[in-house]
Amino acid sequence: MANEQKLSHKLQRFAGKIQQNRYMSAISNGLMSTLPFLIVGAFSTLFSALAWEPYQNFIAPVKGIIGLASTMTTGIIALYAVFFIAYRLAQSFDKDPLVPAATALLSFLILTPVETFDKVRALPLQWLGAQGLFVAMFVGLVAARLYIWIVDRNWTIKMPEGVPPTVVKTFSGLIPAILVAVLFVVISGLFMQTSFVTVHQFIYTYLQVPLEGLGGSLGALIIALIIMQALWMFGIHGAIVTLAIVKPIWMSLDLANLEAFQAGSPLPNIIGLAFWYIYANYAPMLGFALLLVFLAKSKQLRTIGKLGLPGTFFSIHEPLNFGIPVVLNPLLAVPFIASPIVCAVLGYFATTIGLLPAPIGIYPAFGTPIFALGFIEGSWRLAAAQLVLIPVCMLIYYPFFRILDRQALERERKAQENSEQEGLAGINAGAVIS
């Protein structure tokens, strides 16, 4: 027990460092801030590219207008990402975040090549969307941090008293913004002398593609799930810790799918954030909750199951994790870790053989109901797969549930006997006094 508590303490400290790391948090929270734009773009893509011929014929005159929101959101998501990542980082340093965020956006645009098409100069959307996401993360962090470093050294223009605050903020950010912009102009110029020509091409070739290849593999998903569930066993919110690391990779994979879906091309990726949500995040705990509600003989387990069941339809598992508890319960460790892995593996192989389609990559909002998510991701078959996985998870949990139920019944029986004995003792004591 002492060793278990010691290990739990070490894991909590490690997870806490990841969660509290301002740079990881800036990326995670910055990407989360893009959620409204991603949802708008995702539904625009869905409504413009829905593969049903009568519908496509009906919307043909306005298809370009319907898809416009997608082009201006998911199509240029790197612009939103660099702004919000820098914004969140500046906030973590207790600095006014607007100018640092705008400076990071400027820095990103400086690194983005301007090309000429039929004598028209334009920014190619190629590097403003999913392919520019990793550059956006680096630039957001570096530009904002450098801006803050310059401000902390008071390399700013001081305005006299009585000047409006807006003017003061504008001039105080002038020198830091200029210095940061000059640095990125130099970086852009240096890369123009290389075979890559742009920072975008370099990062995409040597970092984003390899990381997407690694993060998009079944093995990487299984490792992430093991870490996620194991952390939960020690009372640490495993999803928050793990997603802080893998979310940028999975998100870029989803965005690539969404772009392919809009273009009518085959979806390039199976695994992504949407895949994790669909297969690994609902059925395991929903199946366990159904066992508690309908098969538990223990009043305690049945009550907790009834309290926790509604939340499992919306990916809210805390009532079960802490109410049973699953946390620090070695009896439930095997099904708790194994069930989402089994679901993910089944979903992966069903997709590879063509039985199920890959998710189209709509960034799922937390709390999206289980079966609605399948339809949103492009197919009723995904919703049906979620339904099929529930009894699979019930079977995985069942033998462990039976032991848990027997133990709870035994505790309730002993508590009842002790209560009856105390009641008899009280009656006897009253009789003696009288």
Coordinates of C-alpha atoms in Angstrom, one line a residue, residues 8-406:
S8 CA 0.7 7.6 -7.2
H9 CA 2.4 10.6 -5.7
K10 CA 5.2 10.5 -8.2
L11 CA 2.8 10.1 -11.1
Q12 CA 0.7 13.0 -9.9
R13 CA 3.8 15.2 -9.7
F14 CA 4.8 14.2 -13.2
A15 CA 1.3 14.8 -14.6
G16 CA 1.0 18.1 -12.7
K17 CA 4.2 19.3 -14.3
I18 CA 2.8 18.5 -17.8
Q19 CA -0.5 20.2 -17.0
Q20 CA 1.2 23.2 -15.5
N21 CA 3.8 23.7 -18.2
R22 CA 2.9 27.0 -19.7
Y23 CA 4.0 26.1 -23.2
M24 CA 2.1 22.9 -23.4
S25 CA -0.9 24.6 -21.9
A26 CA -0.6 27.4 -24.4
I27 CA -0.7 25.0 -27.3
S28 CA -3.5 22.9 -25.8
N29 CA -5.7 25.9 -24.7
G30 CA -4.8 27.8 -27.9
L31 CA -6.0 24.9 -30.1
M32 CA -9.1 24.6 -27.9
S33 CA -9.9 28.3 -28.6
T34 CA -10.1 27.5 -32.3
L35 CA -13.0 25.1 -31.6
P36 CA -15.8 27.6 -32.6
F37 CA -14.2 28.2 -35.9
L38 CA -13.5 24.5 -36.5
I39 CA -17.1 23.6 -35.8
V40 CA -18.4 26.2 -38.2
G41 CA -16.0 25.0 -40.9
A42 CA -16.7 21.4 -40.2
F43 CA -20.4 21.7 -40.7
S44 CA -19.9 23.9 -43.7
T45 CA -17.8 21.1 -45.2
L46 CA -20.4 18.5 -44.2
F47 CA -23.3 20.4 -45.8
S48 CA -21.4 21.3 -49.0
A49 CA -19.8 17.8 -49.6
L50 CA -22.4 15.4 -48.4
A51 CA -22.2 12.5 -50.8
W52 CA -25.8 12.1 -51.8
E53 CA -26.5 12.9 -55.5
P54 CA -30.0 14.4 -55.2
Y55 CA -28.8 16.7 -52.4
Q56 CA -25.7 17.7 -54.5
N57 CA -27.9 18.5 -57.5
F58 CA -30.1 20.6 -55.2
I59 CA -27.3 22.7 -53.8
A60 CA -25.3 22.9 -57.0
P61 CA -26.1 26.6 -57.6
V62 CA -25.0 27.6 -54.1
K63 CA -22.4 24.9 -53.2
G64 CA -19.5 27.4 -53.4
I65 CA -21.3 29.8 -51.0
I66 CA -22.0 26.9 -48.5
G67 CA -18.4 25.9 -48.6
L68 CA -17.1 29.4 -48.1
A69 CA -17.2 29.2 -44.3
S70 CA -15.1 26.1 -44.5
T71 CA -12.4 27.8 -46.6
M72 CA -12.3 30.8 -44.1
T73 CA -12.1 28.6 -41.0
T74 CA -10.6 25.1 -41.4
G75 CA -8.9 26.1 -44.6
I76 CA -6.9 28.8 -42.8
I77 CA -6.9 27.2 -39.3
A78 CA -3.2 27.9 -38.8
L79 CA -3.9 31.6 -38.7
Y80 CA -6.3 31.2 -35.9
A81 CA -4.0 28.7 -34.1
V82 CA -0.9 31.0 -34.1
F83 CA -3.0 33.9 -32.8
F84 CA -4.6 32.0 -29.9
I85 CA -1.5 30.0 -28.9
A86 CA 0.4 33.3 -28.6
Y87 CA -2.5 34.9 -26.8
R88 CA -2.7 32.1 -24.2
L89 CA 1.1 32.1 -23.6
A90 CA 1.1 35.9 -23.1
Q91 CA -1.8 35.5 -20.6
S92 CA 0.2 32.9 -18.6
F93 CA 2.9 35.6 -18.2
D94 CA 0.3 38.1 -17.0
K95 CA 0.8 40.3 -20.0
D96 CA -1.7 42.1 -22.2
P97 CA -2.1 39.3 -24.8
L98 CA -3.5 41.2 -27.8
V99 CA -0.4 42.7 -29.2
P100 CA 1.8 39.6 -28.7
A101 CA -0.8 37.5 -30.4
A102 CA -1.0 39.9 -33.3
T103 CA 2.8 40.0 -33.5
A104 CA 2.8 36.2 -33.7
L105 CA 0.3 36.3 -36.5
L106 CA 2.5 38.8 -38.4
S107 CA 5.5 36.6 -37.8
F108 CA 3.7 33.6 -39.3
L109 CA 2.6 35.6 -42.3
I110 CA 6.2 36.7 -42.8
L111 CA 7.3 33.1 -43.0
T112 CA 4.5 32.2 -45.4
P113 CA 5.5 32.5 -49.1
V114 CA 3.6 34.8 -51.4
E115 CA 3.2 33.3 -54.8
T116 CA 2.1 34.8 -58.2
F117 CA -0.7 33.2 -60.2
D118 CA -1.6 34.9 -63.5
K119 CA 0.0 38.1 -62.4
V120 CA -1.9 38.0 -59.1
R121 CA 0.1 37.9 -55.9
A122 CA -1.6 35.6 -53.3
L123 CA -1.0 33.6 -50.1
P124 CA -1.4 29.9 -50.9
L125 CA -3.9 28.2 -48.6
Q126 CA -1.7 25.1 -48.6
W127 CA 0.4 26.6 -45.7
L128 CA -2.5 28.3 -43.9
G129 CA -4.5 25.1 -43.2
A130 CA -3.6 21.8 -41.7
Q131 CA -0.1 21.7 -43.3
G132 CA 0.9 24.9 -41.6
L133 CA -0.4 23.9 -38.2
F134 CA 3.0 22.9 -36.7
V135 CA 4.7 26.1 -37.9
A136 CA 1.8 28.0 -36.3
M137 CA 2.5 26.3 -33.0
F138 CA 6.2 27.0 -33.1
V139 CA 5.8 30.6 -34.2
G140 CA 3.0 31.3 -31.7
L141 CA 5.3 30.2 -28.8
V142 CA 8.5 31.7 -30.0
A143 CA 7.1 35.1 -31.2
A144 CA 5.1 35.6 -28.0
R145 CA 7.9 34.5 -25.7
L146 CA 10.4 36.7 -27.4
Y147 CA 7.9 39.7 -27.3
I148 CA 7.5 39.1 -23.5
W149 CA 11.3 38.8 -23.0
I150 CA 11.8 42.2 -24.7
V151 CA 9.0 43.8 -22.7
D152 CA 10.4 42.4 -19.4
R153 CA 13.7 44.3 -20.2
N154 CA 11.8 47.5 -20.7
W155 CA 12.8 47.9 -24.3
T156 CA 9.7 49.9 -24.9
I157 CA 8.5 53.4 -25.6
K158 CA 7.3 55.2 -22.5
M159 CA 4.5 57.6 -22.9
P160 CA 3.8 60.6 -20.6
E161 CA 1.0 60.6 -18.0
G162 CA -2.4 61.5 -19.3
V163 CA -2.1 59.6 -22.6
P164 CA -5.1 57.3 -23.1
P165 CA -4.4 53.6 -22.1
T166 CA -5.0 52.4 -25.7
V167 CA -2.3 54.6 -27.0
V168 CA 0.1 53.6 -24.2
K169 CA -0.4 49.9 -25.0
T170 CA 0.1 50.5 -28.7
F171 CA 3.4 52.4 -28.3
S172 CA 4.7 50.1 -25.6
G173 CA 4.4 47.2 -28.0
L174 CA 5.9 49.0 -31.0
I175 CA 9.6 48.2 -30.4
P176 CA 9.0 44.5 -29.3
A177 CA 6.8 43.9 -32.3
I178 CA 9.4 45.5 -34.7
L179 CA 12.3 43.4 -33.2
V180 CA 10.2 40.2 -33.4
A181 CA 9.2 40.9 -37.0
V182 CA 12.8 41.7 -38.0
L183 CA 13.9 38.3 -36.5
F184 CA 11.3 36.4 -38.6
V185 CA 12.2 38.4 -41.7
V186 CA 15.8 37.2 -41.2
I187 CA 14.7 33.6 -40.7
S188 CA 12.5 33.7 -43.8
G189 CA 15.4 35.2 -45.8
L190 CA 17.8 32.5 -44.6
F191 CA 15.4 29.7 -45.6
M192 CA 15.0 31.2 -49.0
Q193 CA 18.7 30.4 -49.6
T194 CA 18.1 26.7 -48.9
S195 CA 16.5 23.9 -51.0
F196 CA 13.4 24.1 -48.8
V197 CA 12.8 27.8 -49.7
T198 CA 10.3 28.2 -46.8
V199 CA 10.2 27.3 -43.1
H200 CA 6.8 25.7 -43.8
Q201 CA 8.3 23.1 -46.2
F202 CA 11.1 22.3 -43.8
I203 CA 8.9 21.8 -40.8
Y204 CA 6.3 19.9 -42.8
T205 CA 8.9 17.5 -44.3
Y206 CA 11.1 16.8 -41.3
L207 CA 8.7 17.2 -38.4
Q208 CA 5.0 17.2 -39.2
V209 CA 4.9 14.3 -41.6
P210 CA 7.0 12.0 -39.4
L211 CA 5.0 12.9 -36.3
E212 CA 1.7 12.4 -38.1
G213 CA 2.9 9.0 -39.4
L214 CA 3.9 8.0 -35.8
G215 CA 0.8 9.5 -34.1
G216 CA -1.5 8.2 -36.7
S217 CA -0.5 4.6 -36.1
L218 CA -2.4 2.0 -34.2
G219 CA 0.5 1.3 -31.9
A220 CA 0.8 5.0 -30.9
L221 CA -2.9 5.1 -30.2
I222 CA -2.7 2.0 -27.9
I223 CA 0.3 3.5 -26.0
A224 CA -1.6 6.8 -25.6
L225 CA -4.7 4.8 -24.3
I226 CA -2.6 2.8 -21.9
I227 CA -1.0 6.0 -20.4
M228 CA -4.3 7.7 -20.3
Q229 CA -6.2 4.9 -18.5
A230 CA -3.2 4.1 -16.2
L231 CA -3.1 7.7 -15.0
W232 CA -6.8 7.6 -14.3
M233 CA -6.2 4.6 -12.1
F234 CA -4.1 6.8 -9.8
G235 CA -6.6 9.6 -9.7
I236 CA -5.0 11.7 -12.4
H237 CA -7.2 13.1 -15.3
G238 CA -5.4 11.0 -18.0
A239 CA -7.2 12.6 -20.9
I240 CA -6.0 16.1 -20.0
V241 CA -2.4 15.0 -19.6
T242 CA -2.2 12.8 -22.7
L243 CA -4.2 15.0 -25.0
A244 CA -1.9 17.9 -24.1
I245 CA 0.8 16.0 -26.0
V246 CA -1.0 14.2 -28.8
K247 CA -3.8 16.6 -29.6
P248 CA -1.8 18.7 -32.1
I249 CA -0.9 15.6 -34.0
W250 CA -4.4 14.1 -34.0
M251 CA -5.9 17.4 -34.8
S252 CA -3.8 17.8 -37.9
L253 CA -4.7 14.3 -39.0
D254 CA -8.4 15.2 -38.6
L255 CA -8.0 18.4 -40.6
A256 CA -6.3 16.5 -43.4
N257 CA -9.3 14.2 -43.5
L258 CA -11.7 17.1 -43.5
E259 CA -9.9 18.8 -46.4
A260 CA -10.0 15.5 -48.4
F261 CA -13.7 15.0 -47.7
Q262 CA -14.4 18.5 -49.0
A263 CA -12.4 17.8 -52.1
G264 CA -14.2 14.5 -52.7
S265 CA -10.9 12.6 -52.3
P266 CA -10.3 9.4 -50.2
L267 CA -9.7 10.1 -46.5
P268 CA -5.9 9.8 -45.8
N269 CA -6.1 8.9 -42.1
I270 CA -8.0 6.5 -39.9
I271 CA -6.8 7.6 -36.5
G272 CA -7.2 11.1 -35.1
L273 CA -9.0 12.9 -32.4
A274 CA -12.4 12.0 -33.9
F275 CA -11.4 8.3 -34.0
W276 CA -10.5 8.4 -30.3
Y277 CA -13.8 10.1 -29.4
I278 CA -15.9 7.6 -31.4
Y279 CA -14.4 4.3 -30.4
A280 CA -12.5 4.7 -27.1
N281 CA -14.3 7.4 -25.2
Y282 CA -17.9 6.3 -24.8
A283 CA -18.6 2.5 -25.0
P284 CA -16.3 1.3 -22.2
M285 CA -17.8 3.3 -19.3
L286 CA -21.3 3.2 -20.8
G287 CA -21.1 -0.6 -20.8
F288 CA -19.9 -0.7 -17.2
A289 CA -22.6 1.7 -16.1
L290 CA -25.3 -0.5 -17.7
L291 CA -24.0 -3.5 -15.8
L292 CA -24.2 -1.6 -12.6
V293 CA -27.8 -0.4 -13.2
F294 CA -29.3 -3.6 -14.5
L295 CA -27.3 -6.5 -13.1
A296 CA -25.8 -5.3 -9.8
K297 CA -27.4 -6.9 -6.7
S298 CA -25.6 -4.4 -4.4
K299 CA -27.7 -1.4 -3.6
Q300 CA -24.6 0.8 -3.5
L301 CA -23.4 -0.2 -6.9
R302 CA -26.8 0.1 -8.4
T303 CA -27.3 3.6 -7.0
I304 CA -23.9 4.8 -8.2
G305 CA -24.7 3.3 -11.7
K306 CA -27.9 5.2 -11.9
L307 CA -26.2 8.4 -11.0
G308 CA -23.4 7.8 -13.4
L309 CA -25.2 6.4 -16.4
P310 CA -26.7 9.6 -17.9
G311 CA -23.2 11.2 -17.9
T312 CA -21.7 8.4 -19.9
F313 CA -23.8 9.2 -22.9
F314 CA -22.0 12.6 -22.9
S315 CA -18.4 11.3 -22.1
I316 CA -18.7 12.3 -18.4
H317 CA -17.2 9.5 -16.4
E318 CA -16.1 11.1 -13.2
P319 CA -19.1 9.9 -11.1
L320 CA -18.1 6.3 -11.8
N321 CA -14.4 6.9 -11.7
F322 CA -14.6 8.3 -8.2
G323 CA -17.9 6.9 -7.0
I324 CA -17.3 3.1 -7.4
P325 CA -14.3 4.0 -7.2
V326 CA -12.3 2.9 -10.3
V327 CA -9.4 5.0 -9.0
L328 CA -6.9 3.0 -7.0
N329 CA -9.1 -0.1 -7.5
P330 CA -6.8 -2.9 -8.8
L331 CA -9.8 -5.2 -9.4
L332 CA -11.0 -2.9 -12.2
A333 CA -7.6 -2.0 -13.7
V334 CA -7.7 -4.7 -16.3
P335 CA -11.1 -3.9 -17.9
F336 CA -10.6 -0.2 -17.4
I337 CA -7.4 -0.2 -19.4
A338 CA -8.3 -3.0 -21.8
S339 CA -11.8 -2.0 -22.9
P340 CA -11.0 1.2 -24.8
I341 CA -8.0 -0.5 -26.4
V342 CA -10.2 -3.4 -27.6
C343 CA -12.7 -0.8 -29.0
A344 CA -10.0 1.1 -30.8
V345 CA -8.5 -2.0 -32.3
L346 CA -11.9 -3.3 -33.5
G347 CA -12.7 0.1 -35.0
Y348 CA -9.3 0.3 -36.7
F349 CA -9.5 -3.1 -38.3
A350 CA -13.1 -2.6 -39.3
T351 CA -12.1 0.6 -41.0
T352 CA -9.0 -1.0 -42.8
I353 CA -11.2 -3.8 -44.3
G354 CA -13.8 -1.3 -45.5
L355 CA -16.6 -2.4 -43.1
L356 CA -16.6 1.1 -41.5
P357 CA -15.7 4.5 -43.0
A358 CA -13.0 6.6 -41.5
P359 CA -14.3 9.7 -39.5
I360 CA -14.3 12.7 -41.8
G361 CA -12.4 14.7 -39.1
I362 CA -15.0 17.1 -37.6
Y363 CA -13.4 18.4 -34.4
P364 CA -15.8 16.9 -31.7
A365 CA -17.1 19.2 -29.0
F366 CA -16.8 17.9 -25.5
G367 CA -20.2 16.5 -24.4
T368 CA -21.4 15.5 -27.9
P369 CA -23.9 12.6 -27.3
I370 CA -22.5 9.2 -28.2
F371 CA -24.7 8.3 -31.2
A372 CA -25.0 11.8 -32.5
L373 CA -21.2 11.9 -32.9
G374 CA -21.2 8.9 -35.3
F375 CA -23.7 10.7 -37.6
I376 CA -21.8 14.0 -37.4
E377 CA -18.6 12.2 -38.4
G378 CA -20.2 11.2 -41.7
S379 CA -22.0 7.9 -41.4
W380 CA -24.8 6.1 -39.6
R381 CA -22.4 3.1 -39.6
L382 CA -20.2 4.8 -37.1
A383 CA -23.1 5.4 -34.8
A384 CA -24.1 1.7 -35.2
A385 CA -20.5 0.7 -34.4
Q386 CA -20.7 2.7 -31.2
L387 CA -23.8 0.7 -30.3
V388 CA -22.2 -2.6 -31.1
L389 CA -19.2 -1.8 -28.9
I390 CA -21.3 -1.3 -25.8
P391 CA -22.1 -5.1 -25.3
V392 CA -18.4 -5.9 -26.1
C393 CA -17.3 -3.7 -23.2
M394 CA -20.0 -5.2 -21.0
L395 CA -18.5 -8.6 -21.7
I396 CA -15.0 -7.3 -20.9
Y397 CA -16.1 -5.8 -17.6
Y398 CA -18.5 -8.7 -16.6
P399 CA -16.2 -11.1 -14.7
F400 CA -14.7 -8.2 -12.8
F401 CA -18.1 -6.7 -12.2
R402 CA -19.3 -9.9 -10.6
I403 CA -16.5 -10.0 -8.1
L404 CA -17.0 -6.3 -7.4
D405 CA -20.7 -6.9 -6.8
R406 CA -20.1 -9.8 -4.5

